[in-house]
Amino acid sequence: DAGVIQSPRHEVTEMGQEVTLRCKPISGHDYLFWYRQTMMRGLELLIYFNNNVPIDDSGMPEDRFSAKMPNASFSTLKIQPSEPRDSAVYFCASSARVGQPQHFGDGTRLSIL
Amino acid sequence: LAKTTQPISMDSYEGQEVNITCSHNNIATNDYITWYQQFPSQGPRFIIQGYKTKVTNEVASLFIPADRKSSTLSLPRVSLSDTAVYYCLVGLNSNYQLIWGAGTKLIIKP
């Protein structure tokens, strides 16, 4: 299996621009997670989906952040408008069932200038 | 409210056994404990998971005492390549919450 695939690996953009991060989970996994990681705040769970349905979005920082999962093989995390404080590494992970280990992608390093 | 606490950093030497403890109060008997390893520029990688007593796999052991207020990840005979950040995760089966620790930076010296 190819594992969890995230794109792009790096993104640099200017404040105010829309940013879209993409994730392809492992085939057959029912759960998909989006995380943000920074030196100051560590690893933060933003939102997770079960069978394409958002279950817990309490970690989404603001209305500028939105996540969708239109089908079992694709999810997006969108920031609009972006701000410098959104600069971080964003990880996507998937797991087969609740309680099963999560498999992480390599992350997207986002820099907002 | 469940919370996980782990040491910020630890040092050890090649060939030693390393134990990293995570404190997690107020967890139920069917809540699970998972440990992940993260190298720079990579996503966290699963190491081991358990609910109670002891679990062992090819890379680590996980010890969970009867009161389940803590868990200890044991890495036998570490090498330089074990230098990484180690995260403790508690999964609450009651409401499917995930409680991540802040991570322990482990540095292995020659």
PDB file of N, CA and C in Angstrom, chain B residues 13-82:
ATOM      1  N   TYR B  13      22.064   6.405  26.582  1.00  0.00           N
ATOM      2  CA  TYR B  13      23.215   5.982  25.805  1.00  0.00           C
ATOM      3  C   TYR B  13      22.907   4.713  25.016  1.00  0.00           C
ATOM      4  N   GLU B  14      23.621   4.539  23.948  1.00  0.00           N
ATOM      5  CA  GLU B  14      23.442   3.345  23.129  1.00  0.00           C
ATOM      6  C   GLU B  14      23.535   2.084  23.979  1.00  0.00           C
ATOM      7  N   GLY B  15      22.685   1.116  23.691  1.00  0.00           N
ATOM      8  CA  GLY B  15      22.717  -0.149  24.395  1.00  0.00           C
ATOM      9  C   GLY B  15      21.908  -0.189  25.677  1.00  0.00           C
ATOM     10  N   GLN B  16      21.469   0.967  26.150  1.00  0.00           N
ATOM     11  CA  GLN B  16      20.685   1.025  27.382  1.00  0.00           C
ATOM     12  C   GLN B  16      19.205   0.767  27.103  1.00  0.00           C
ATOM     13  N   GLU B  17      18.482   0.414  28.154  1.00  0.00           N
ATOM     14  CA  GLU B  17      17.030   0.337  28.078  1.00  0.00           C
ATOM     15  C   GLU B  17      16.471   1.698  28.483  1.00  0.00           C
ATOM     16  N   VAL B  18      15.514   2.180  27.712  1.00  0.00           N
ATOM     17  CA  VAL B  18      14.910   3.481  28.007  1.00  0.00           C
ATOM     18  C   VAL B  18      13.431   3.292  28.332  1.00  0.00           C
ATOM     19  N   ASN B  19      13.002   3.918  29.401  1.00  0.00           N
ATOM     20  CA  ASN B  19      11.597   3.876  29.803  1.00  0.00           C
ATOM     21  C   ASN B  19      11.022   5.283  29.810  1.00  0.00           C
ATOM     22  N   ILE B  20       9.957   5.484  29.091  1.00  0.00           N
ATOM     23  CA  ILE B  20       9.283   6.786  29.046  1.00  0.00           C
ATOM     24  C   ILE B  20       7.878   6.592  29.612  1.00  0.00           C
ATOM     25  N   THR B  21       7.566   7.384  30.622  1.00  0.00           N
ATOM     26  CA  THR B  21       6.273   7.231  31.296  1.00  0.00           C
ATOM     27  C   THR B  21       5.317   8.353  30.924  1.00  0.00           C
ATOM     28  N   CYS B  22       4.079   7.973  30.741  1.00  0.00           N
ATOM     29  CA  CYS B  22       3.010   8.921  30.438  1.00  0.00           C
ATOM     30  C   CYS B  22       1.964   8.805  31.544  1.00  0.00           C
ATOM     31  N   SER B  23       1.597   9.929  32.134  1.00  0.00           N
ATOM     32  CA  SER B  23       0.554   9.932  33.158  1.00  0.00           C
ATOM     33  C   SER B  23      -0.769  10.307  32.515  1.00  0.00           C
ATOM     34  N   HIS B  24      -1.785   9.552  32.819  1.00  0.00           N
ATOM     35  CA  HIS B  24      -3.112   9.821  32.244  1.00  0.00           C
ATOM     36  C   HIS B  24      -4.170   9.467  33.276  1.00  0.00           C
ATOM     37  N   ASN B  25      -4.673  10.473  33.971  1.00  0.00           N
ATOM     38  CA  ASN B  25      -5.683  10.221  34.985  1.00  0.00           C
ATOM     39  C   ASN B  25      -7.057  10.070  34.327  1.00  0.00           C
ATOM     40  N   ASN B  26      -7.995   9.530  35.117  1.00  0.00           N
ATOM     41  CA  ASN B  26      -9.402   9.475  34.705  1.00  0.00           C
ATOM     42  C   ASN B  26      -9.645   8.776  33.367  1.00  0.00           C
ATOM     43  N   ILE B  27      -9.014   7.647  33.149  1.00  0.00           N
ATOM     44  CA  ILE B  27      -9.350   6.896  31.945  1.00  0.00           C
ATOM     45  C   ILE B  27     -10.088   5.624  32.335  1.00  0.00           C
ATOM     46  N   ALA B  28     -11.000   5.217  31.473  1.00  0.00           N
ATOM     47  CA  ALA B  28     -11.837   4.052  31.746  1.00  0.00           C
ATOM     48  C   ALA B  28     -11.124   2.766  31.330  1.00  0.00           C
ATOM     49  N   THR B  29     -11.703   1.654  31.737  1.00  0.00           N
ATOM     50  CA  THR B  29     -11.041   0.371  31.512  1.00  0.00           C
ATOM     51  C   THR B  29     -10.933   0.003  30.037  1.00  0.00           C
ATOM     52  N   ASN B  30     -11.810   0.559  29.215  1.00  0.00           N
ATOM     53  CA  ASN B  30     -11.741   0.215  27.791  1.00  0.00           C
ATOM     54  C   ASN B  30     -11.118   1.323  26.945  1.00  0.00           C
ATOM     55  N   ASP B  31     -10.518   2.299  27.592  1.00  0.00           N
ATOM     56  CA  ASP B  31      -9.765   3.320  26.861  1.00  0.00           C
ATOM     57  C   ASP B  31      -8.387   2.756  26.527  1.00  0.00           C
ATOM     58  N   TYR B  32      -7.877   3.093  25.365  1.00  0.00           N
ATOM     59  CA  TYR B  32      -6.631   2.494  24.910  1.00  0.00           C
ATOM     60  C   TYR B  32      -5.482   3.503  24.953  1.00  0.00           C
ATOM     61  N   ILE B  33      -4.280   2.979  25.034  1.00  0.00           N
ATOM     62  CA  ILE B  33      -3.068   3.794  25.103  1.00  0.00           C
ATOM     63  C   ILE B  33      -2.173   3.412  23.938  1.00  0.00           C
ATOM     64  N   THR B  34      -1.738   4.408  23.205  1.00  0.00           N
ATOM     65  CA  THR B  34      -0.916   4.178  22.025  1.00  0.00           C
ATOM     66  C   THR B  34       0.312   5.072  22.082  1.00  0.00           C
ATOM     67  N   TRP B  35       1.417   4.556  21.608  1.00  0.00           N
ATOM     68  CA  TRP B  35       2.655   5.335  21.530  1.00  0.00           C
ATOM     69  C   TRP B  35       3.094   5.459  20.080  1.00  0.00           C
ATOM     70  N   TYR B  36       3.554   6.668  19.743  1.00  0.00           N
ATOM     71  CA  TYR B  36       4.045   6.956  18.405  1.00  0.00           C
ATOM     72  C   TYR B  36       5.458   7.524  18.503  1.00  0.00           C
ATOM     73  N   GLN B  37       6.200   7.342  17.400  1.00  0.00           N
ATOM     74  CA  GLN B  37       7.561   7.866  17.279  1.00  0.00           C
ATOM     75  C   GLN B  37       7.579   8.835  16.109  1.00  0.00           C
ATOM     76  N   GLN B  38       8.244   9.966  16.279  1.00  0.00           N
ATOM     77  CA  GLN B  38       8.322  10.916  15.178  1.00  0.00           C
ATOM     78  C   GLN B  38       9.755  11.380  14.968  1.00  0.00           C
ATOM     79  N   PHE B  39      10.213  11.249  13.717  1.00  0.00           N
ATOM     80  CA  PHE B  39      11.502  11.789  13.296  1.00  0.00           C
ATOM     81  C   PHE B  39      11.269  13.135  12.619  1.00  0.00           C
ATOM     82  N   PRO B  40      12.297  13.987  12.569  1.00  0.00           N
ATOM     83  CA  PRO B  40      12.142  15.283  11.894  1.00  0.00           C
ATOM     84  C   PRO B  40      11.672  15.128  10.453  1.00  0.00           C
ATOM     85  N   SER B  41      10.783  16.000  10.059  1.00  0.00           N
ATOM     86  CA  SER B  41      10.246  16.056   8.693  1.00  0.00           C
ATOM     87  C   SER B  41       9.437  14.814   8.307  1.00  0.00           C
ATOM     88  N   GLN B  42       8.978  14.067   9.292  1.00  0.00           N
ATOM     89  CA  GLN B  42       8.123  12.917   9.026  1.00  0.00           C
ATOM     90  C   GLN B  42       6.901  12.969   9.933  1.00  0.00           C
ATOM     91  N   GLY B  43       5.858  12.240   9.544  1.00  0.00           N
ATOM     92  CA  GLY B  43       4.705  12.101  10.415  1.00  0.00           C
ATOM     93  C   GLY B  43       4.970  11.085  11.509  1.00  0.00           C
ATOM     94  N   PRO B  44       4.209  11.162  12.600  1.00  0.00           N
ATOM     95  CA  PRO B  44       4.363  10.165  13.659  1.00  0.00           C
ATOM     96  C   PRO B  44       4.115   8.758  13.125  1.00  0.00           C
ATOM     97  N   ARG B  45       4.825   7.805  13.741  1.00  0.00           N
ATOM     98  CA  ARG B  45       4.714   6.417  13.308  1.00  0.00           C
ATOM     99  C   ARG B  45       4.337   5.556  14.501  1.00  0.00           C
ATOM    100  N   PHE B  46       3.367   4.676  14.323  1.00  0.00           N
ATOM    101  CA  PHE B  46       2.879   3.807  15.384  1.00  0.00           C
ATOM    102  C   PHE B  46       3.988   2.898  15.919  1.00  0.00           C
ATOM    103  N   ILE B  47       4.060   2.810  17.278  1.00  0.00           N
ATOM    104  CA  ILE B  47       5.003   1.891  17.895  1.00  0.00           C
ATOM    105  C   ILE B  47       4.264   0.718  18.537  1.00  0.00           C
ATOM    106  N   ILE B  48       3.334   1.025  19.439  1.00  0.00           N
ATOM    107  CA  ILE B  48       2.703  -0.027  20.223  1.00  0.00           C
ATOM    108  C   ILE B  48       1.406   0.499  20.829  1.00  0.00           C
ATOM    109  N   GLN B  49       0.487  -0.417  21.128  1.00  0.00           N
ATOM    110  CA  GLN B  49      -0.802  -0.043  21.712  1.00  0.00           C
ATOM    111  C   GLN B  49      -1.236  -1.095  22.727  1.00  0.00           C
ATOM    112  N   GLY B  50      -1.935  -0.644  23.778  1.00  0.00           N
ATOM    113  CA  GLY B  50      -2.432  -1.601  24.758  1.00  0.00           C
ATOM    114  C   GLY B  50      -3.563  -1.031  25.594  1.00  0.00           C
ATOM    115  N   TYR B  51      -4.206  -1.935  26.342  1.00  0.00           N
ATOM    116  CA  TYR B  51      -5.293  -1.551  27.242  1.00  0.00           C
ATOM    117  C   TYR B  51      -4.915  -1.805  28.698  1.00  0.00           C
ATOM    118  N   LYS B  52      -4.184  -2.885  28.935  1.00  0.00           N
ATOM    119  CA  LYS B  52      -3.840  -3.234  30.312  1.00  0.00           C
ATOM    120  C   LYS B  52      -2.616  -4.133  30.363  1.00  0.00           C
ATOM    121  N   THR B  53      -2.062  -4.278  31.520  1.00  0.00           N
ATOM    122  CA  THR B  53      -0.901  -5.130  31.856  1.00  0.00           C
ATOM    123  C   THR B  53       0.276  -4.860  30.940  1.00  0.00           C
ATOM    124  N   LYS B  54       0.644  -5.838  30.115  1.00  0.00           N
ATOM    125  CA  LYS B  54       1.869  -5.688  29.325  1.00  0.00           C
ATOM    126  C   LYS B  54       1.639  -6.139  27.894  1.00  0.00           C
ATOM    127  N   VAL B  55       2.174  -5.375  26.988  1.00  0.00           N
ATOM    128  CA  VAL B  55       2.154  -5.721  25.575  1.00  0.00           C
ATOM    129  C   VAL B  55       3.577  -5.611  25.056  1.00  0.00           C
ATOM    130  N   THR B  56       3.980  -6.564  24.242  1.00  0.00           N
ATOM    131  CA  THR B  56       5.330  -6.541  23.678  1.00  0.00           C
ATOM    132  C   THR B  56       5.260  -6.825  22.195  1.00  0.00           C
ATOM    133  N   ASN B  57       6.034  -6.070  21.419  1.00  0.00           N
ATOM    134  CA  ASN B  57       6.202  -6.393  20.002  1.00  0.00           C
ATOM    135  C   ASN B  57       7.691  -6.399  19.679  1.00  0.00           C
ATOM    136  N   GLU B  58       8.025  -6.376  18.424  1.00  0.00           N
ATOM    137  CA  GLU B  58       9.423  -6.553  18.033  1.00  0.00           C
ATOM    138  C   GLU B  58      10.286  -5.331  18.343  1.00  0.00           C
ATOM    139  N   VAL B  59       9.680  -4.201  18.651  1.00  0.00           N
ATOM    140  CA  VAL B  59      10.486  -3.003  18.889  1.00  0.00           C
ATOM    141  C   VAL B  59      10.351  -2.447  20.302  1.00  0.00           C
ATOM    142  N   ALA B  60       9.277  -2.748  21.008  1.00  0.00           N
ATOM    143  CA  ALA B  60       9.060  -2.117  22.306  1.00  0.00           C
ATOM    144  C   ALA B  60       8.135  -2.937  23.182  1.00  0.00           C
ATOM    145  N   SER B  61       8.062  -2.527  24.447  1.00  0.00           N
ATOM    146  CA  SER B  61       7.076  -3.070  25.383  1.00  0.00           C
ATOM    147  C   SER B  61       6.295  -1.921  25.983  1.00  0.00           C
ATOM    148  N   LEU B  62       5.067  -2.227  26.355  1.00  0.00           N
ATOM    149  CA  LEU B  62       4.195  -1.238  26.982  1.00  0.00           C
ATOM    150  C   LEU B  62       3.670  -1.836  28.279  1.00  0.00           C
ATOM    151  N   PHE B  63       3.932  -1.121  29.370  1.00  0.00           N
ATOM    152  CA  PHE B  63       3.507  -1.577  30.691  1.00  0.00           C
ATOM    153  C   PHE B  63       2.404  -0.644  31.197  1.00  0.00           C
ATOM    154  N   ILE B  64       1.291  -1.247  31.607  1.00  0.00           N
ATOM    155  CA  ILE B  64       0.164  -0.476  32.124  1.00  0.00           C
ATOM    156  C   ILE B  64      -0.219  -1.075  33.477  1.00  0.00           C
ATOM    157  N   PRO B  65      -0.023  -0.325  34.564  1.00  0.00           N
ATOM    158  CA  PRO B  65      -0.336  -0.867  35.889  1.00  0.00           C
ATOM    159  C   PRO B  65      -1.842  -1.012  36.076  1.00  0.00           C
ATOM    160  N   ALA B  66      -2.206  -1.692  37.133  1.00  0.00           N
ATOM    161  CA  ALA B  66      -3.615  -1.992  37.378  1.00  0.00           C
ATOM    162  C   ALA B  66      -4.477  -0.739  37.514  1.00  0.00           C
ATOM    163  N   ASP B  67      -3.924   0.314  38.112  1.00  0.00           N
ATOM    164  CA  ASP B  67      -4.739   1.523  38.289  1.00  0.00           C
ATOM    165  C   ASP B  67      -4.871   2.335  36.990  1.00  0.00           C
ATOM    166  N   ARG B  68      -4.084   1.999  36.012  1.00  0.00           N
ATOM    167  CA  ARG B  68      -4.151   2.616  34.675  1.00  0.00           C
ATOM    168  C   ARG B  68      -3.975   4.133  34.715  1.00  0.00           C
ATOM    169  N   LYS B  69      -3.321   4.639  35.723  1.00  0.00           N
ATOM    170  CA  LYS B  69      -3.093   6.084  35.784  1.00  0.00           C
ATOM    171  C   LYS B  69      -1.820   6.482  35.067  1.00  0.00           C
ATOM    172  N   SER B  70      -1.089   5.495  34.573  1.00  0.00           N
ATOM    173  CA  SER B  70       0.111   5.795  33.809  1.00  0.00           C
ATOM    174  C   SER B  70       0.395   4.627  32.884  1.00  0.00           C
ATOM    175  N   SER B  71       1.298   4.851  31.956  1.00  0.00           N
ATOM    176  CA  SER B  71       1.793   3.759  31.121  1.00  0.00           C
ATOM    177  C   SER B  71       3.257   4.044  30.828  1.00  0.00           C
ATOM    178  N   THR B  72       4.029   2.987  30.606  1.00  0.00           N
ATOM    179  CA  THR B  72       5.453   3.151  30.360  1.00  0.00           C
ATOM    180  C   THR B  72       5.839   2.450  29.072  1.00  0.00           C
ATOM    181  N   LEU B  73       6.427   3.224  28.186  1.00  0.00           N
ATOM    182  CA  LEU B  73       6.997   2.681  26.957  1.00  0.00           C
ATOM    183  C   LEU B  73       8.428   2.279  27.256  1.00  0.00           C
ATOM    184  N   SER B  74       8.784   1.036  26.949  1.00  0.00           N
ATOM    185  CA  SER B  74      10.130   0.549  27.198  1.00  0.00           C
ATOM    186  C   SER B  74      10.790   0.198  25.868  1.00  0.00           C
ATOM    187  N   LEU B  75      11.936   0.821  25.632  1.00  0.00           N
ATOM    188  CA  LEU B  75      12.720   0.551  24.428  1.00  0.00           C
ATOM    189  C   LEU B  75      13.981  -0.188  24.839  1.00  0.00           C
ATOM    190  N   PRO B  76      14.125  -1.445  24.456  1.00  0.00           N
ATOM    191  CA  PRO B  76      15.291  -2.226  24.877  1.00  0.00           C
ATOM    192  C   PRO B  76      16.514  -1.907  24.021  1.00  0.00           C
ATOM    193  N   ARG B  77      17.666  -1.767  24.645  1.00  0.00           N
ATOM    194  CA  ARG B  77      18.921  -1.623  23.928  1.00  0.00           C
ATOM    195  C   ARG B  77      18.814  -0.597  22.792  1.00  0.00           C
ATOM    196  N   VAL B  78      18.657   0.653  23.174  1.00  0.00           N
ATOM    197  CA  VAL B  78      18.474   1.711  22.180  1.00  0.00           C
ATOM    198  C   VAL B  78      19.743   1.937  21.373  1.00  0.00           C
ATOM    199  N   SER B  79      19.547   2.492  20.175  1.00  0.00           N
ATOM    200  CA  SER B  79      20.659   2.879  19.310  1.00  0.00           C
ATOM    201  C   SER B  79      20.493   4.352  18.947  1.00  0.00           C
ATOM    202  N   LEU B  80      21.488   4.903  18.266  1.00  0.00           N
ATOM    203  CA  LEU B  80      21.435   6.320  17.892  1.00  0.00           C
ATOM    204  C   LEU B  80      20.183   6.624  17.068  1.00  0.00           C
ATOM    205  N   SER B  81      19.733   5.654  16.274  1.00  0.00           N
ATOM    206  CA  SER B  81      18.580   5.860  15.403  1.00  0.00           C
ATOM    207  C   SER B  81      17.258   5.943  16.167  1.00  0.00           C
ATOM    208  N   ASP B  82      17.286   5.683  17.450  1.00  0.00           N
ATOM    209  CA  ASP B  82      16.083   5.827  18.278  1.00  0.00           C
ATOM    210  C   ASP B  82      15.893   7.263  18.755  1.00  0.00           C
TER     211      ASP B  82
END
